[in-house]
mmCIF file of C-alpha atoms and ligand atoms in Angstrom:
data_model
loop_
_atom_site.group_PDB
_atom_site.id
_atom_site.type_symbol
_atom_site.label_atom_id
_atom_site.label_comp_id
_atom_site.label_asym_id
_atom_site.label_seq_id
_atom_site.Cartn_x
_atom_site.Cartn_y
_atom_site.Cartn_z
ATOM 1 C CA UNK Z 1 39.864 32.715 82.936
ATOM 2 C CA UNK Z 2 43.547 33.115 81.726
ATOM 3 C CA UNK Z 3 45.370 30.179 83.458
ATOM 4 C CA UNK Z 4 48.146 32.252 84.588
ATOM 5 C CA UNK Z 5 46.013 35.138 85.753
ATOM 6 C CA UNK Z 6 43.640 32.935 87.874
ATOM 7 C CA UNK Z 7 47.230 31.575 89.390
ATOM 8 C CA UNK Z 8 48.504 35.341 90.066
ATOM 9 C CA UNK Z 9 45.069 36.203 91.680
ATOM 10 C CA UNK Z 10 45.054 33.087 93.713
ATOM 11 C CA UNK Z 11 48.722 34.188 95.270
ATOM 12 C CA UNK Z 12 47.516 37.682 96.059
ATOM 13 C CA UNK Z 13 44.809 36.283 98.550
ATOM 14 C CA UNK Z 14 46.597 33.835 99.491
ATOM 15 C CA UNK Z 15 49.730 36.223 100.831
ATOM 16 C CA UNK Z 16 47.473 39.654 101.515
ATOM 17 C CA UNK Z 17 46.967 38.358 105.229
ATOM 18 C CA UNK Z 18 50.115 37.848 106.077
ATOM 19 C CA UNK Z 19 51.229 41.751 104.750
ATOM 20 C CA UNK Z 20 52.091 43.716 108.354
ATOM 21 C CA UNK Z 21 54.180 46.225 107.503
ATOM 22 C CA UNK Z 22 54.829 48.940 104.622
ATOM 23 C CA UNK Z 23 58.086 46.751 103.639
ATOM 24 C CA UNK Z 24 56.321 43.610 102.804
ATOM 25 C CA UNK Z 25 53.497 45.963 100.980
ATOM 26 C CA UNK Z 26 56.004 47.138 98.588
ATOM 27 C CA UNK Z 27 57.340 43.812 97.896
ATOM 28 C CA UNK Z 28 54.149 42.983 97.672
ATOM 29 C CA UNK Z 29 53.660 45.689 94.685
ATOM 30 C CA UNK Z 30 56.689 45.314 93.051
ATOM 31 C CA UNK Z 31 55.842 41.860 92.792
ATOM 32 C CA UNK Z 32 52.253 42.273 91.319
ATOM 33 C CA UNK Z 33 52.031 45.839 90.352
ATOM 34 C CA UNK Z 34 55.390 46.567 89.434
ATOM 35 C CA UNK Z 35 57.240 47.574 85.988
ATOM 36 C CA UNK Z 36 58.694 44.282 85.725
ATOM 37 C CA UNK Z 37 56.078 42.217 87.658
ATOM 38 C CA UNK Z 38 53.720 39.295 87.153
ATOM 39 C CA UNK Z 39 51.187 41.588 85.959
ATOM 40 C CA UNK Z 40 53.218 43.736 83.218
ATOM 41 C CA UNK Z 41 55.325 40.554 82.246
ATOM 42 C CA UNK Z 42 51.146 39.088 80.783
ATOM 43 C CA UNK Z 43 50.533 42.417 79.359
ATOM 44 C CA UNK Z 44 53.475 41.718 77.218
ATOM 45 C CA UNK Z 45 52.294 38.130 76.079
ATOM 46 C CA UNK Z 46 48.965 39.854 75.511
ATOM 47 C CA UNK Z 47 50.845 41.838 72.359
ATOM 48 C CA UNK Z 48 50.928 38.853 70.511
ATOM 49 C CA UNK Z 49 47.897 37.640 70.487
ATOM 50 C CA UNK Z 50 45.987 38.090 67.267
ATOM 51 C CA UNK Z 51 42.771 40.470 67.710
ATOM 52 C CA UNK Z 52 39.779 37.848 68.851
ATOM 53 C CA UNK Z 53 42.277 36.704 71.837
ATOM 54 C CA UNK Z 54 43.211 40.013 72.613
ATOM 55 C CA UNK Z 55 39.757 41.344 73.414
ATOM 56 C CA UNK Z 56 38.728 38.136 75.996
ATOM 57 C CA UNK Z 57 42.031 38.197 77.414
ATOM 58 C CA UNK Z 58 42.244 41.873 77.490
ATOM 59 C CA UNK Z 59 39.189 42.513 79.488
ATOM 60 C CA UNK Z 60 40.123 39.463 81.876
ATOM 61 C CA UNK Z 61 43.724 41.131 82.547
ATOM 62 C CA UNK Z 62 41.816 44.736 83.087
ATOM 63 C CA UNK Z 63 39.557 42.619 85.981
ATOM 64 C CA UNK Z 64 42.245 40.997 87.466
ATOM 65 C CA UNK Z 65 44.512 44.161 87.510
ATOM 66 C CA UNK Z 66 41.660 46.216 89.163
ATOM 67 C CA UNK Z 67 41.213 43.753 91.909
ATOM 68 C CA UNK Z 68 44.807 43.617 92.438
ATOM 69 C CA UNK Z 69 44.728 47.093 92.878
ATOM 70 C CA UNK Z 70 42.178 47.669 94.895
ATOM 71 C CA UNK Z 71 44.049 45.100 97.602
ATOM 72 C CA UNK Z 72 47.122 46.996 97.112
ATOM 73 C CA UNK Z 73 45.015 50.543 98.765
ATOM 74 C CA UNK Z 74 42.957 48.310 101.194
ATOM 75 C CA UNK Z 75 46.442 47.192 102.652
ATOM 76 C CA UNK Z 76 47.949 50.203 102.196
ATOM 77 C CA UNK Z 77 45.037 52.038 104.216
ATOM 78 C CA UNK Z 78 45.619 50.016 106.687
ATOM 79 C CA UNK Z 79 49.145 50.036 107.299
ATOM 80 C CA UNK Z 80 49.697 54.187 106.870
ATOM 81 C CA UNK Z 81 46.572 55.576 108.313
ATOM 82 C CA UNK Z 82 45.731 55.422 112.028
ATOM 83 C CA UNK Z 83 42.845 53.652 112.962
ATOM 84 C CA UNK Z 84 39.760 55.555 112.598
ATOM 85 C CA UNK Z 85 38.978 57.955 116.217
ATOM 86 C CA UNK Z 86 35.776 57.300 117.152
ATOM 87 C CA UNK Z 87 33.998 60.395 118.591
ATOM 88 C CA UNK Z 88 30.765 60.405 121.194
ATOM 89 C CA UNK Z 89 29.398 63.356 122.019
ATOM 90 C CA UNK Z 90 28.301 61.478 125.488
ATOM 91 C CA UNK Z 91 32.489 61.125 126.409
ATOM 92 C CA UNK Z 92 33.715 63.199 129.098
ATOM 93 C CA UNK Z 93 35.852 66.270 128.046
ATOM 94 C CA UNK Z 94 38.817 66.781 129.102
ATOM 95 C CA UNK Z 95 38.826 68.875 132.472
ATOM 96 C CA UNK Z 96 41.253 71.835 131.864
ATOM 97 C CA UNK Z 97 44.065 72.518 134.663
ATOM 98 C CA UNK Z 98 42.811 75.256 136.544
ATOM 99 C CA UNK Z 99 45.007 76.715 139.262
ATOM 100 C CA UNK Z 100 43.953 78.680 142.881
ATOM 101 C CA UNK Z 101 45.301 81.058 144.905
ATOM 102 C CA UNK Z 102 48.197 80.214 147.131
ATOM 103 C CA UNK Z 103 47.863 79.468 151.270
ATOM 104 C CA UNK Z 104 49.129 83.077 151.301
ATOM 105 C CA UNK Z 105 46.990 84.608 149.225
ATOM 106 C CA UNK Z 106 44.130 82.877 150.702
ATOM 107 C CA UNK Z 107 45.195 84.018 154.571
ATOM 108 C CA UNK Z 108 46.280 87.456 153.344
ATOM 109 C CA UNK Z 109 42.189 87.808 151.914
ATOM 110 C CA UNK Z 110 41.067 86.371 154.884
ATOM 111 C CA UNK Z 111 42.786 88.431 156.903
ATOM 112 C CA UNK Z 112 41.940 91.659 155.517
ATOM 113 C CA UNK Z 113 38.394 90.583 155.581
ATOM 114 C CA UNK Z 114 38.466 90.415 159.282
ATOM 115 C CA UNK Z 115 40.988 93.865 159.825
ATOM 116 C CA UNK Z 116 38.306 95.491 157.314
ATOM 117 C CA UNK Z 117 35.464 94.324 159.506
ATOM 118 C CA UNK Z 118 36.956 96.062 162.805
ATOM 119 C CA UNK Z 119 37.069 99.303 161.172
ATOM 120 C CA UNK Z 120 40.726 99.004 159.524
ATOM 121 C CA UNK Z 121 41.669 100.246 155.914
ATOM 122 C CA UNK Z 122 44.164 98.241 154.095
ATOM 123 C CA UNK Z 123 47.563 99.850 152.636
ATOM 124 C CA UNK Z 124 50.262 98.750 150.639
ATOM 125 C CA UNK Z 125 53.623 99.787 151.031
ATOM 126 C CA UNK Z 126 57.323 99.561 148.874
ATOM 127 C CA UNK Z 127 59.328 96.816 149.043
ATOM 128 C CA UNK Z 128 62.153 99.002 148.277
ATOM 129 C CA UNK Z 129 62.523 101.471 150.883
ATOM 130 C CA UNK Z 130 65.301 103.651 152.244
ATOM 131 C CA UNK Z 131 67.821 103.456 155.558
ATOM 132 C CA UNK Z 132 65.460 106.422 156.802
ATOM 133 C CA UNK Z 133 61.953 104.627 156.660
ATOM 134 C CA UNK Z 134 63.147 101.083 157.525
ATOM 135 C CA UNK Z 135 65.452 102.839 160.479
ATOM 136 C CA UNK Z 136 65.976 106.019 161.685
ATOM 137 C CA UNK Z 137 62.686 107.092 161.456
ATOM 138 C CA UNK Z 138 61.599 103.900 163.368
ATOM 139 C CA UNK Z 139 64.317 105.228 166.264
ATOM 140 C CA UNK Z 140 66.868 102.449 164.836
ATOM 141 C CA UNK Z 141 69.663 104.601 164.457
ATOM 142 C CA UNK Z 142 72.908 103.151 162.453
ATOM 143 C CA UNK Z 143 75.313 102.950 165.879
ATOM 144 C CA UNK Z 144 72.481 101.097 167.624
ATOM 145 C CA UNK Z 145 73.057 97.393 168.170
ATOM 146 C CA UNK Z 146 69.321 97.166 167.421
ATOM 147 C CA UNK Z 147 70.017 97.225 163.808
ATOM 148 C CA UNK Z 148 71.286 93.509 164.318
ATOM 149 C CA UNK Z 149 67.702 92.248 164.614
ATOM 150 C CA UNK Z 150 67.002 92.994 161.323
ATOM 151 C CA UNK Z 151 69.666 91.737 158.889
ATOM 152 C CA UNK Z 152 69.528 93.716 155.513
ATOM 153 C CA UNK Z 153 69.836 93.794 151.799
ATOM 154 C CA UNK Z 154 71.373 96.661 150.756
ATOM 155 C CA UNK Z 155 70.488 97.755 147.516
ATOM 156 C CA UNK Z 156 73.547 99.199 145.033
ATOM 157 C CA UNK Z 157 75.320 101.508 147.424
ATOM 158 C CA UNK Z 158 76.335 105.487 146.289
ATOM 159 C CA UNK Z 159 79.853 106.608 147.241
ATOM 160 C CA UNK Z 160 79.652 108.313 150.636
ATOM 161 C CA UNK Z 161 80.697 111.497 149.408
ATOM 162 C CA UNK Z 162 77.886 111.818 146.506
ATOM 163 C CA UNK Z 163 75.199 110.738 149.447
ATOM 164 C CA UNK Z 164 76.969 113.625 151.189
ATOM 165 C CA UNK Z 165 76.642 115.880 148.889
ATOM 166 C CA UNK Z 166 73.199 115.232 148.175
ATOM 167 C CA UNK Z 167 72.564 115.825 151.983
ATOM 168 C CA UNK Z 168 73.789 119.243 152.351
ATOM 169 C CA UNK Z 169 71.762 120.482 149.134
ATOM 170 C CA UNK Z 170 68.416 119.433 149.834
ATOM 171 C CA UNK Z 171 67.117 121.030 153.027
ATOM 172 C CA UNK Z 172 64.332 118.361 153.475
ATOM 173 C CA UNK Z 173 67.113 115.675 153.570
ATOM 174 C CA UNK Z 174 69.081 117.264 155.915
ATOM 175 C CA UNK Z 175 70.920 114.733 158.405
ATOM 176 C CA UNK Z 176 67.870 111.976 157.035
ATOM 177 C CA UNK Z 177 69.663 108.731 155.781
ATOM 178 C CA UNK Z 178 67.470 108.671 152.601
ATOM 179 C CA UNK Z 179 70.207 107.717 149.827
ATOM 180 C CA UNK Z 180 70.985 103.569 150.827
ATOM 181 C CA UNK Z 181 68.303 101.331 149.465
ATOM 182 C CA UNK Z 182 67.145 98.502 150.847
ATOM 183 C CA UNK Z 183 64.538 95.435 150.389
ATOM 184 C CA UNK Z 184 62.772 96.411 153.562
ATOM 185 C CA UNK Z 185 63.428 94.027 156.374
ATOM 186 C CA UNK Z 186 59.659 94.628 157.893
ATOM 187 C CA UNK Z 187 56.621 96.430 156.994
ATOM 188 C CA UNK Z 188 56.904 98.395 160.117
ATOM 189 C CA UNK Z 189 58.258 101.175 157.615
ATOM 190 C CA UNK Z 190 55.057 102.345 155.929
ATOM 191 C CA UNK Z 191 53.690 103.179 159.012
ATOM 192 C CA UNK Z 192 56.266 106.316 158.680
ATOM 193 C CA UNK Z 193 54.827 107.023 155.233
ATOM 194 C CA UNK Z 194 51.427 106.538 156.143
ATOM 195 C CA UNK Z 195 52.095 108.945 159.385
ATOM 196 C CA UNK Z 196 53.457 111.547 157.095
ATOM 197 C CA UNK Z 197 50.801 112.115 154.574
ATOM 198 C CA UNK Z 198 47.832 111.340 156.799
ATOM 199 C CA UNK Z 199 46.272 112.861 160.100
ATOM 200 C CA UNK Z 200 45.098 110.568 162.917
ATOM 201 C CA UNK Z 201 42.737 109.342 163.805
ATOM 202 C CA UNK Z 202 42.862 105.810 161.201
ATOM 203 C CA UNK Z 203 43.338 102.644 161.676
ATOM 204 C CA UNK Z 204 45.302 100.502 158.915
ATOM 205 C CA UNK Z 205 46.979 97.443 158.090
ATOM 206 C CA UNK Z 206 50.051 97.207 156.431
ATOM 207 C CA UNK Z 207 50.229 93.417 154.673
ATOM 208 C CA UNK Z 208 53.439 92.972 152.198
ATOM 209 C CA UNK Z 209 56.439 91.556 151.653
ATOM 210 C CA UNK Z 210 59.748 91.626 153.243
ATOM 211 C CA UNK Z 211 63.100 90.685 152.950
ATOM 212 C CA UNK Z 212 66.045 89.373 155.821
ATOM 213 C CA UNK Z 213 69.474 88.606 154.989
ATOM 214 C CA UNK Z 214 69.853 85.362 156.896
ATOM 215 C CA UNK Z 215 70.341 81.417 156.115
ATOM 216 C CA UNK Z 216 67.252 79.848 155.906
ATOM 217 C CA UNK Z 217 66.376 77.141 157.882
ATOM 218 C CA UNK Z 218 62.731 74.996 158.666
ATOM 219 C CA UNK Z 219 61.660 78.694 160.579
ATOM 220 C CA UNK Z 220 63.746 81.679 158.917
ATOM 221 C CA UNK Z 221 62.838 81.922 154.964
ATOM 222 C CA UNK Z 222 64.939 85.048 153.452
ATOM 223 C CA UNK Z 223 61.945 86.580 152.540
ATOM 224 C CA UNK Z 224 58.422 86.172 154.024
ATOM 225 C CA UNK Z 225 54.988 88.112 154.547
ATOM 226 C CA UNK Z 226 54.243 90.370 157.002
ATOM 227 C CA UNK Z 227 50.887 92.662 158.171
ATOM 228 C CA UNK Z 228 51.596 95.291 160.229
ATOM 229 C CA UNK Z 229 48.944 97.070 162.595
ATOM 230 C CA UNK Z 230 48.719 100.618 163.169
ATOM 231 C CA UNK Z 231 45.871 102.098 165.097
ATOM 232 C CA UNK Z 232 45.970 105.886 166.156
ATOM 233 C CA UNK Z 233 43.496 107.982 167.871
ATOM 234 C CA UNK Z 234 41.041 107.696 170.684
ATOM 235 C CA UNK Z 235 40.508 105.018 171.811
ATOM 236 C CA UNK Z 236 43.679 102.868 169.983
ATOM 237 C CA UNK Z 237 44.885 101.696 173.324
ATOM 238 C CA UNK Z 238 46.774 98.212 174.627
ATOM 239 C CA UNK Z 239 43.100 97.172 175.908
ATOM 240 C CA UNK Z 240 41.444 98.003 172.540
ATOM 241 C CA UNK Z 241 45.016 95.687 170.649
ATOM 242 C CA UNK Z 242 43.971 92.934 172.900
ATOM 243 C CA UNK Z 243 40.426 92.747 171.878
ATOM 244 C CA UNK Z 244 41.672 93.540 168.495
ATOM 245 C CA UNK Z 245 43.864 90.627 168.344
ATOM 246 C CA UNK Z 246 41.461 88.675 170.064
ATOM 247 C CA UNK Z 247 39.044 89.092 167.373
ATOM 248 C CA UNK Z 248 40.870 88.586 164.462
ATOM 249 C CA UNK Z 249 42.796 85.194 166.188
ATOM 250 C CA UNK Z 250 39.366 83.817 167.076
ATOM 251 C CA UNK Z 251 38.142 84.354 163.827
ATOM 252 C CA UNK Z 252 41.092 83.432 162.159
ATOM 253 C CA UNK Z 253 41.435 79.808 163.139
ATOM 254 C CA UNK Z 254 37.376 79.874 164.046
ATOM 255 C CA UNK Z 255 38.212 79.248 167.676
ATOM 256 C CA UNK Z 256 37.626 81.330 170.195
ATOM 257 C CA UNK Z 257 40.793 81.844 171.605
ATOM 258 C CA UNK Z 258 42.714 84.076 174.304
ATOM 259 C CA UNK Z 259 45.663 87.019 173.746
ATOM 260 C CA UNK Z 260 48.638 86.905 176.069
ATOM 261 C CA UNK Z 261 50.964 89.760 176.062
ATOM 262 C CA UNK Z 262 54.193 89.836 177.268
ATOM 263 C CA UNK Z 263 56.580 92.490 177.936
ATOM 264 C CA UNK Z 264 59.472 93.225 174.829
ATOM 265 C CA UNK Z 265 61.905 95.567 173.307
ATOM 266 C CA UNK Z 266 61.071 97.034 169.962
ATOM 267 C CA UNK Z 267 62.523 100.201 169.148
ATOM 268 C CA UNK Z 268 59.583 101.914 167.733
ATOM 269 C CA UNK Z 269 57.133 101.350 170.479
ATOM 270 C CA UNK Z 270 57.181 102.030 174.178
ATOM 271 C CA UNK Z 271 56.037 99.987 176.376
ATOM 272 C CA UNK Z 272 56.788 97.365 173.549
ATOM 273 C CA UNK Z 273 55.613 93.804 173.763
ATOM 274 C CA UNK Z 274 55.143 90.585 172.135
ATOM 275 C CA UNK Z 275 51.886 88.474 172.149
ATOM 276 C CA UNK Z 276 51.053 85.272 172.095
ATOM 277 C CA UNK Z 277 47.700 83.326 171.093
ATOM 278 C CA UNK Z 278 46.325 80.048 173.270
ATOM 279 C CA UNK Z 279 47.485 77.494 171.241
ATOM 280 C CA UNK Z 280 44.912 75.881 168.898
ATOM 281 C CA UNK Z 281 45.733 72.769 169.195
ATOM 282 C CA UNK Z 282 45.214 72.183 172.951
ATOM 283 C CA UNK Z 283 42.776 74.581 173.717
ATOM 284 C CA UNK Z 284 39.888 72.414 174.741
ATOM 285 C CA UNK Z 285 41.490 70.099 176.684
ATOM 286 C CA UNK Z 286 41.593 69.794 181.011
ATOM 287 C CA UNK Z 287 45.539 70.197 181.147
ATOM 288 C CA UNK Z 288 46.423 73.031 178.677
ATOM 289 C CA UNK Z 289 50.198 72.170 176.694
ATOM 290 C CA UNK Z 290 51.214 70.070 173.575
ATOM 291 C CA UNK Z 291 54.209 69.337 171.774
ATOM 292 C CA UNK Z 292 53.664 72.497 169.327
ATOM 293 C CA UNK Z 293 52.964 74.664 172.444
ATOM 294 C CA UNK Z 294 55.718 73.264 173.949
ATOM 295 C CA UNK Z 295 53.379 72.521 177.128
ATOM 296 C CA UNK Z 296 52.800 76.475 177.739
ATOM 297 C CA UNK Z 297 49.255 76.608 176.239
ATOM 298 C CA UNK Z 298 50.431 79.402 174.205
ATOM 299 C CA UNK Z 299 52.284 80.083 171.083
ATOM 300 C CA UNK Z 300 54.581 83.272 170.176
ATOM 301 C CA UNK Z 301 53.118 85.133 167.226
ATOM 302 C CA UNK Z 302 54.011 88.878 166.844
ATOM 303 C CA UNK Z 303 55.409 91.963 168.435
ATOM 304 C CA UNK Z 304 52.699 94.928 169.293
ATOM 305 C CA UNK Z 305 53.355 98.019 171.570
ATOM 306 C CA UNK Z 306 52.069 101.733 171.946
ATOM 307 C CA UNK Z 307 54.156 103.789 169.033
ATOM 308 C CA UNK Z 308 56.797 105.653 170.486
ATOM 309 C CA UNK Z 309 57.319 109.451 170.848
ATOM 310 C CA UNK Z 310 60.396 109.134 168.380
ATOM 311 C CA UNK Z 311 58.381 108.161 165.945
ATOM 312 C CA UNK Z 312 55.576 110.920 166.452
ATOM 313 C CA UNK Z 313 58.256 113.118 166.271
ATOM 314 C CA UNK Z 314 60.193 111.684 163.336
ATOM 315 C CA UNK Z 315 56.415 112.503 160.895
ATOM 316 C CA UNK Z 316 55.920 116.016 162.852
ATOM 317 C CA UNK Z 317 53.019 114.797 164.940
ATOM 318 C CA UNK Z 318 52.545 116.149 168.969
ATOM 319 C CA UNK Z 319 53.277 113.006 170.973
ATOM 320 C CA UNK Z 320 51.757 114.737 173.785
ATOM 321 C CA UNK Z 321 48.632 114.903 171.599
ATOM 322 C CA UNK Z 322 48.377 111.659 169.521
ATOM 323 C CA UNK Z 323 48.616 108.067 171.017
ATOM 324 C CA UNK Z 324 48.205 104.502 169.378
ATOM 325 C CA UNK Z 325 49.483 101.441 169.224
ATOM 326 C CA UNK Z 326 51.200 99.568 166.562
ATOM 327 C CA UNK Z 327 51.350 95.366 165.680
ATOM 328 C CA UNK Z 328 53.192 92.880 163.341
ATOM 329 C CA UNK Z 329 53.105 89.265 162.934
ATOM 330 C CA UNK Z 330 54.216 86.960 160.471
ATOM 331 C CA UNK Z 331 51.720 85.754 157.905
ATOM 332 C CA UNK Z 332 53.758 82.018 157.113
ATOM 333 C CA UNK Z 333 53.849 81.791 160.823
ATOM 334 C CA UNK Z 334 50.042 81.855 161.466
ATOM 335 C CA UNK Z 335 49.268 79.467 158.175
ATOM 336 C CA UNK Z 336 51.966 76.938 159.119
ATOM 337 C CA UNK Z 337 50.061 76.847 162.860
ATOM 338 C CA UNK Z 338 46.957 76.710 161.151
ATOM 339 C CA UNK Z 339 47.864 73.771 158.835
ATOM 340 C CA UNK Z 340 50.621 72.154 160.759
ATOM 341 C CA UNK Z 341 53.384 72.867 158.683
ATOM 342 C CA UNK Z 342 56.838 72.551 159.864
ATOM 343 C CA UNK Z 343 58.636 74.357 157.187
ATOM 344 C CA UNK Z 344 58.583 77.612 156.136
ATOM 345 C CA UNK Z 345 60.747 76.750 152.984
ATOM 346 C CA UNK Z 346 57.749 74.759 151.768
ATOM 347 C CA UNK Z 347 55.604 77.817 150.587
ATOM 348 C CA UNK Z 348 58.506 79.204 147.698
ATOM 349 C CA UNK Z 349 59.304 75.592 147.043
ATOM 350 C CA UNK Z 350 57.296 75.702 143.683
ATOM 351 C CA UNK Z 351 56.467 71.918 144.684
ATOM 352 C CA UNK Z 352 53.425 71.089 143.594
ATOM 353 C CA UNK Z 353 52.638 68.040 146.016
ATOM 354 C CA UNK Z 354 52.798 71.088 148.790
ATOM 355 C CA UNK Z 355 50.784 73.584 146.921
ATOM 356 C CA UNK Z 356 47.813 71.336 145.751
ATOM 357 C CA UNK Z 357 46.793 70.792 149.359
ATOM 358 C CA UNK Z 358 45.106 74.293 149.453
HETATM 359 N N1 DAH P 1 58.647 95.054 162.806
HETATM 360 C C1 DAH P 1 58.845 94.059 163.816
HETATM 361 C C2 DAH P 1 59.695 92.917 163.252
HETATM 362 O O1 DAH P 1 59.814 92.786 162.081
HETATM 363 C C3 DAH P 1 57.532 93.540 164.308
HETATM 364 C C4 DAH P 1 56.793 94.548 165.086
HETATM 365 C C5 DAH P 1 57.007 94.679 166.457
HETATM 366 C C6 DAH P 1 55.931 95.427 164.460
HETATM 367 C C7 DAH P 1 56.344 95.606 167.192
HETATM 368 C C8 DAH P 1 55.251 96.396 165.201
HETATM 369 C C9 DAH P 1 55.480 96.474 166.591
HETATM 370 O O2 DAH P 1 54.406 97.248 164.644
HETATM 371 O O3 DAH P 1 54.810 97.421 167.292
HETATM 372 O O4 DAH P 1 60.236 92.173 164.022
#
């Protein structure tokens, strides 16, 4: 072979290992493959050869030229494309991020599951409600200090004078507060509606959202869940609510667990009361009391009581004639005992660390 080829071919092995990047490649071409390199500079000299030379050193340049070539792509192959992915059908797929319901969600089904099991039919009421159904109705009138319990968000507010208006044209509405909005501040409300369109006897629950106007702190959230009780007709008396909230306590936390009720003021129920449930965490131990009882054996969950006459009265039903009694509790309050949580803030956090636990 052609001195001067064999030399040019010799250089191209000699330097291909050491070519790591596209830079050095195109050197690498320009010097070899390129319109001024080694290779076109012999295709010139090969003009002048007379025909006999030509031929022999014609067909050697074409080899050498090919092979050159055909290193150029090999490196080039290399260097551009990714290494080849190699594919079993025996690897593991990828498992796809699937989410799950919420510790809400998950005590709120749980929960009706047991209410629907002791007879009661589940309802859902408006989070938007008016002054009437979250107050008046519920013998909260707007001079009574009780209204301080529940601190409100008003909803955009009509001038005084159009609500007034309003008032004196529609008969139904007559001396009813029904023209100020609000994000209701309990779900004690739709026990109104519910009382208005329906006749005793029933028992429902009322589970939902609602909203407080207040700072929030590790135990007050600005909004939070609530499920409401209401059980009218024979029968729906504070002896039946124990055994009620007996059931669905001891079921609840899968304990069987004692009711304590304890005399309280809520407007809309007379007597009223609050109840509490033997704390879960001490229950089976000689000397009742823990830290999260706070040594009482007991812990505050809800207010109960036997609906009042005012409220009979407010939905056109005999209170001489029709008795029941009414609950609420607080649905964060009875999953953070559950789990042990000492933050209410934790459940609209949105942090995932919290929220995978469930
Ligand atoms: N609505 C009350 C609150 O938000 C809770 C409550 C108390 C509901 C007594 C009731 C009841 O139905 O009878 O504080």
């Amino acid at each position: 072979m052609n001195e001067t080829l064999e030399g040019i071919l010799k250089e191209v092995h000699q330097i291909r290992d050491q070519i790591k990047d596209v830079e050095t490649l195109e050197n690498f071409r320009v010097k070899f493959l390129g319109r001024k390199g080694l290779l076109a500079n012999l295709a010139d000299e090969l003009k002048s050869l007379d025909d006999e030379k030509k031929k022999k050193f014609g067909y050697q340049f074409n080899l050498a030229k090919k092979e050159i070539e055909s290193v150029y792509e090999e490196l080039k192959q290399n260097l551009v494309q990714e290494p080849k992915v190699r594919f079993s059908f025996r690897h593991p797929g990828q498992k796809p991020l699937v989410g799950h319901l919420s510790p809400i969600s998950l005590a709120l089904n749980q929960a009706i599951k047991i209410f629907t099991n002791l007879g009661f039919k589940t309802i859902l009421g408006s989070e938007i409600e008016n002054e009437y159904y979250n107050f008046d109705a519920l013998n909260i009138p707007a001079d009574h200090p009780a209204r301080d319990l529940w601190d409100t968000f008003w909803l955009d507010q009509k001038k005084e004078e159009e609500v007034d208006k309003k008032n004196q044209r529609s008969k139904k509405n007559k001396n009813k507060n029904t023209d100020r909005y609000l994000l209701r501040t309990h779900t004690s409300p739709s026990q109104v509606h519910y009382l208005e369109k329906n006749f005793p006897p029933f028992r429902i629950i009322i589970p939902g959202k609602v909203f407080r106007y207040e700072a929030t702190d590790k135990t007050h959230e600005f909004e939070f869940h609530q499920l409401e009780g209401l059980a009218i007709g024979a029968g729906a008396n504070l002896a039946e609510l124990k055994g009620v909230l007996e059931k669905f306590f001891s079921e609840f936390y899968k304990k069987n667990l004692k009711i304590r009720l304890r005399p309280a003021y809520f407007p809309f129920v007379e007597p009223g009361l609050e109840f509490d449930v033997e704390c879960i965490f001490c229950l089976n131990q000689k000397k009742k009391g823990c830290a999260i009882c706070k040594q009482s054996g007991f812990i505050e969950i809800g207010g109960a009581g036997m609906v009042h006459p005012f409220v009979f009265k407010s939905v056109g039903l005999d209170s001489s004639k029709n008795y029941g009694y009414a609950f609420g509790l607080g649905l964060e309050r009875i999953i953070m005992i559950r789990y042990k949580i000492n933050d209410i803030r934790l459940f609209h956090s949105n942090d995932k660390r919290f929220i995978e636990q469930f």
